Coordinates of C-alpha atoms and ligand atoms in Angstrom, one line a residue:
X1 CA 39.5 -93.1 20.2
X2 CA 38.5 -94.2 16.9
X3 CA 37.7 -90.6 15.7
X4 CA 38.1 -89.9 12.1
X5 CA 41.5 -88.2 11.7
X6 CA 39.8 -85.0 10.1
X7 CA 36.8 -85.1 12.5
X8 CA 36.3 -81.9 14.5
X9 CA 37.6 -82.2 18.0
X10 CA 35.2 -82.8 20.7
X11 CA 33.7 -79.6 22.2
X12 CA 34.5 -78.7 25.8
X13 CA 32.3 -77.2 28.5
X14 CA 33.3 -73.8 29.9
X15 CA 30.7 -73.2 32.6
X16 CA 27.4 -73.6 30.7
X17 CA 28.9 -72.8 27.3
X18 CA 29.7 -75.5 24.8
X19 CA 33.0 -74.5 23.2
X20 CA 34.2 -75.8 19.9
X21 CA 37.9 -74.9 19.4
X22 CA 38.8 -75.5 15.8
X23 CA 41.7 -74.8 13.4
X24 CA 41.3 -71.8 11.2
X25 CA 41.2 -74.0 8.2
X26 CA 38.1 -75.8 9.3
X27 CA 36.2 -73.1 11.0
X28 CA 33.5 -72.6 8.3
X29 CA 32.9 -76.4 8.1
X30 CA 32.7 -76.7 11.9
X31 CA 30.3 -73.7 12.2
X32 CA 28.1 -75.2 9.6
X33 CA 28.2 -78.6 11.2
X34 CA 26.9 -77.3 14.5
X35 CA 24.2 -75.3 12.9
X36 CA 23.1 -78.2 10.6
X37 CA 22.8 -80.5 13.6
X38 CA 20.6 -78.0 15.4
X39 CA 18.4 -77.4 12.4
X40 CA 18.0 -81.1 11.7
X41 CA 17.2 -81.8 15.3
X42 CA 14.1 -79.7 15.5
X43 CA 10.7 -81.4 15.0
X44 CA 8.7 -78.2 15.1
X45 CA 6.6 -77.2 12.1
X46 CA 8.2 -73.8 11.7
X47 CA 11.7 -72.9 12.9
X48 CA 12.7 -69.4 13.5
X49 CA 16.3 -68.6 12.8
X50 CA 17.9 -65.2 13.2
X51 CA 21.2 -64.7 11.5
X52 CA 24.0 -62.0 12.0
X53 CA 26.0 -60.4 9.3
X54 CA 29.6 -59.1 9.3
X55 CA 32.5 -60.9 7.6
X56 CA 32.8 -64.0 10.0
X57 CA 29.6 -66.0 9.2
X58 CA 29.5 -65.8 5.4
X59 CA 31.7 -68.9 4.8
X60 CA 29.7 -70.7 7.4
X61 CA 26.4 -69.9 5.8
X62 CA 27.9 -71.0 2.3
X63 CA 29.0 -74.3 3.8
X64 CA 25.6 -74.8 5.5
X65 CA 24.0 -74.4 2.2
X66 CA 25.7 -77.6 1.1
X67 CA 24.5 -79.8 3.9
X68 CA 21.8 -82.3 3.4
X69 CA 18.7 -83.0 5.4
X70 CA 18.0 -79.4 6.6
X71 CA 14.3 -78.7 6.5
X72 CA 14.7 -75.4 4.7
X73 CA 10.9 -75.4 3.6
X74 CA 9.9 -75.0 7.2
X75 CA 12.6 -72.6 8.4
X76 CA 12.0 -68.8 8.7
X77 CA 15.0 -66.6 8.4
X78 CA 15.2 -63.5 10.5
X79 CA 18.0 -61.0 11.3
X80 CA 19.8 -60.1 14.5
X81 CA 20.6 -56.6 13.1
X82 CA 20.9 -54.7 9.9
X83 CA 22.7 -51.7 8.7
X84 CA 20.7 -48.6 7.7
X85 CA 21.4 -49.2 3.9
X86 CA 19.5 -50.5 1.0
X87 CA 19.3 -54.2 0.7
X88 CA 21.6 -54.4 -2.3
X89 CA 24.3 -52.3 -0.5
X90 CA 27.6 -54.1 0.0
X91 CA 27.2 -53.4 3.7
X92 CA 23.8 -55.0 4.0
X93 CA 23.5 -58.0 6.1
X94 CA 20.5 -59.2 4.3
X95 CA 22.7 -59.0 1.0
X96 CA 25.4 -61.2 2.7
X97 CA 22.8 -63.8 3.8
X98 CA 21.0 -63.8 0.5
X99 CA 24.2 -64.5 -1.5
X100 CA 25.7 -66.9 1.0
X101 CA 22.6 -69.0 1.9
X102 CA 19.1 -67.8 0.7
X103 CA 19.9 -68.1 -3.0
X104 CA 21.5 -71.5 -2.5
X105 CA 18.7 -73.4 -0.5
X106 CA 14.9 -73.9 -1.0
X107 CA 13.6 -71.4 1.5
X108 CA 10.3 -69.9 0.3
X109 CA 10.5 -66.1 -0.2
X110 CA 7.7 -65.5 2.3
X111 CA 9.9 -67.1 4.8
X112 CA 12.6 -64.5 4.7
X113 CA 12.0 -61.6 7.0
X114 CA 14.3 -58.8 6.2
X115 CA 14.9 -55.8 8.4
X116 CA 13.9 -52.7 6.5
X117 CA 16.7 -50.6 8.0
X118 CA 16.8 -48.4 4.9
X119 CA 13.6 -46.7 5.9
X120 CA 14.1 -43.1 7.1
X121 CA 11.9 -43.8 10.0
X122 CA 14.0 -46.3 11.9
X123 CA 11.6 -46.3 14.8
X124 CA 8.8 -47.3 12.6
X125 CA 11.0 -50.0 10.9
X126 CA 11.8 -51.3 14.4
X127 CA 8.1 -51.5 15.4
X128 CA 7.2 -53.2 12.0
X129 CA 10.0 -55.8 12.6
X130 CA 9.0 -56.5 16.1
X131 CA 5.6 -57.5 14.8
X132 CA 7.2 -60.1 12.5
X133 CA 9.4 -61.6 15.1
X134 CA 8.2 -64.7 16.9
X135 CA 7.9 -64.5 20.7
X136 CA 10.9 -66.8 21.0
X137 CA 13.5 -67.5 18.4
X138 CA 14.4 -71.0 18.0
X139 CA 18.0 -70.3 16.9
X140 CA 20.0 -67.1 17.1
X141 CA 23.4 -66.8 15.3
X142 CA 25.6 -64.2 16.8
X143 CA 29.1 -62.9 16.1
X144 CA 31.3 -60.8 18.4
X145 CA 33.1 -57.5 17.6
X146 CA 36.6 -56.6 18.9
X147 CA 34.8 -54.4 21.4
X148 CA 32.7 -57.3 22.7
X149 CA 29.5 -56.1 20.9
X150 CA 27.1 -58.6 19.4
X151 CA 24.2 -57.9 16.9
X152 CA 24.3 -54.2 17.0
X153 CA 24.4 -53.9 20.7
X154 CA 27.5 -52.0 21.5
X155 CA 29.1 -51.5 24.9
X156 CA 27.4 -48.7 26.9
X157 CA 24.4 -48.7 24.5
X158 CA 21.1 -47.8 26.3
X159 CA 19.6 -50.6 24.3
X160 CA 21.3 -53.0 26.8
X161 CA 19.0 -51.8 29.4
X162 CA 16.0 -52.4 27.1
X163 CA 13.3 -54.6 28.7
X164 CA 10.3 -53.8 26.6
X165 CA 11.3 -53.2 23.0
X166 CA 12.5 -56.2 21.1
X167 CA 13.8 -54.3 18.2
X168 CA 15.5 -50.9 18.3
X169 CA 17.4 -48.4 16.4
X170 CA 21.1 -48.5 17.2
X171 CA 24.1 -46.4 16.6
X172 CA 27.4 -48.1 15.8
X173 CA 30.8 -46.5 16.6
X174 CA 32.0 -47.7 13.1
X175 CA 30.2 -47.2 9.8
X176 CA 27.4 -47.8 8.8
X177 CA 26.6 -46.0 12.0
X178 CA 22.7 -46.2 11.9
X179 CA 21.3 -49.7 12.4
X180 CA 18.5 -51.8 13.6
X181 CA 19.0 -54.5 16.3
X182 CA 17.4 -57.0 18.4
X183 CA 17.5 -56.2 22.0
X184 CA 18.5 -58.3 25.1
X185 CA 15.0 -59.8 25.7
X186 CA 15.2 -61.4 22.3
X187 CA 18.7 -62.7 23.0
X188 CA 17.8 -64.0 26.4
X189 CA 14.6 -65.8 25.1
X190 CA 16.3 -67.5 22.2
X191 CA 16.2 -71.3 22.3
X192 CA 19.6 -71.9 21.1
X193 CA 22.4 -69.3 20.6
X194 CA 25.3 -69.9 18.5
X195 CA 28.3 -67.6 18.6
X196 CA 31.1 -67.6 15.9
X197 CA 34.5 -66.0 16.3
X198 CA 37.5 -66.2 14.1
X199 CA 40.9 -64.4 14.1
X200 CA 43.4 -63.2 16.5
X201 CA 41.8 -59.7 16.5
X202 CA 38.8 -61.2 18.4
X203 CA 41.0 -63.1 21.1
X204 CA 40.4 -60.3 23.8
X205 CA 36.8 -60.0 23.2
X206 CA 36.4 -63.8 23.2
X207 CA 38.2 -64.1 26.6
X208 CA 36.2 -61.3 28.2
X209 CA 32.9 -62.6 26.9
X210 CA 33.5 -66.1 27.9
X211 CA 35.6 -65.7 31.1
X212 CA 35.8 -62.1 32.1
X213 CA 34.1 -60.2 34.9
X214 CA 32.8 -57.4 32.7
X215 CA 29.1 -57.2 32.8
X216 CA 26.8 -57.1 29.7
X217 CA 26.8 -53.4 29.5
X218 CA 30.6 -53.5 29.0
X219 CA 30.7 -56.7 27.1
X220 CA 27.3 -57.5 25.4
X221 CA 28.6 -60.8 23.8
X222 CA 28.6 -62.0 27.3
X223 CA 24.8 -62.6 26.7
X224 CA 25.8 -65.6 24.6
X225 CA 27.2 -67.6 27.5
X226 CA 25.5 -70.8 27.8
X227 CA 25.2 -71.1 24.1
X228 CA 27.3 -73.0 21.6
X229 CA 30.4 -71.3 20.6
X230 CA 32.7 -72.0 17.5
X231 CA 36.0 -70.3 17.9
X232 CA 39.1 -70.8 15.8
X233 CA 42.3 -71.2 17.6
X234 CA 43.4 -67.7 16.8
X235 CA 40.4 -66.1 18.5
X236 CA 40.9 -68.5 21.3
X237 CA 44.5 -67.4 21.8
X238 CA 43.8 -65.7 25.2
X239 CA 41.7 -68.4 26.6
X240 CA 43.8 -70.2 29.3
X241 CA 41.5 -73.3 29.5
Ligands
6PG301 C1 27.1 -56.8 12.1 C2 26.9 -58.1 12.8 C3 27.8 -57.9 14.0 C4 29.0 -58.8 13.7 C5 30.1 -58.3 14.5 C6 31.4 -59.1 14.0 O1 26.1 -56.3 11.5 O2 28.2 -56.4 11.8 O3 25.7 -58.5 13.0 O4 27.3 -58.1 15.2 O5 28.6 -60.0 14.2 O6 30.4 -57.0 14.3 O7 31.7 -58.8 12.8 P1 32.7 -59.5 11.9 O8 32.2 -60.8 11.7 O9 32.8 -58.7 10.6 O10 34.0 -59.4 12.7

């Protein structure tokens, strides 16, 4: 095989999921590569891309900002969830995405759709955001918690049974507890889902979400099956493939 020695290994199929197993050192670059390929591939006028926060995707977003040929001028940025904090709070997902990506690429300000989770009326904020969300997201970027949550859909949450509302208030077991999140109908109607997982602490959740029998109420990240997963070898440690 005449692959470049430093090229990312070929992805494998696990059921309907495309799994990219990568060394920890190349995780951010590999994540950015799959996202860049997807964004370049769209010929639509306006793309809707919803991003997750947390600590995992920041380096991916920073690497993505350096990739050429991405039609940022026709990409709308949305959020999968947000903590109930002001947009400049260190815990804000918007603040993370603004610093890692938005400030580094030519996305028009009108194309960035922030979840106003700092509003006292979270139900009202959810309804406002729902009106901004397109009927179907073109791209949805998800992470996974050690408990198998994704976005701010936590195991056992009544939001996992939501069929009507597309954005809802949520309560996290870890602070910041109050949040806004997209709901399963939004996840399930997304065109392309990307899930990023890094680190040994996620190995159990990755195994359960990808291979386990637990249903979505016990392992919400299972909803990302069928998408494209970029997992470093640490987070893949319990996958017996
Ligand atoms: C958030 C994210 C959340 C995240 C997981 C994993 O608001 O925290 O949207 O769903 O993807 O909690 O978080 P880490 O990447 O920090 O492990």
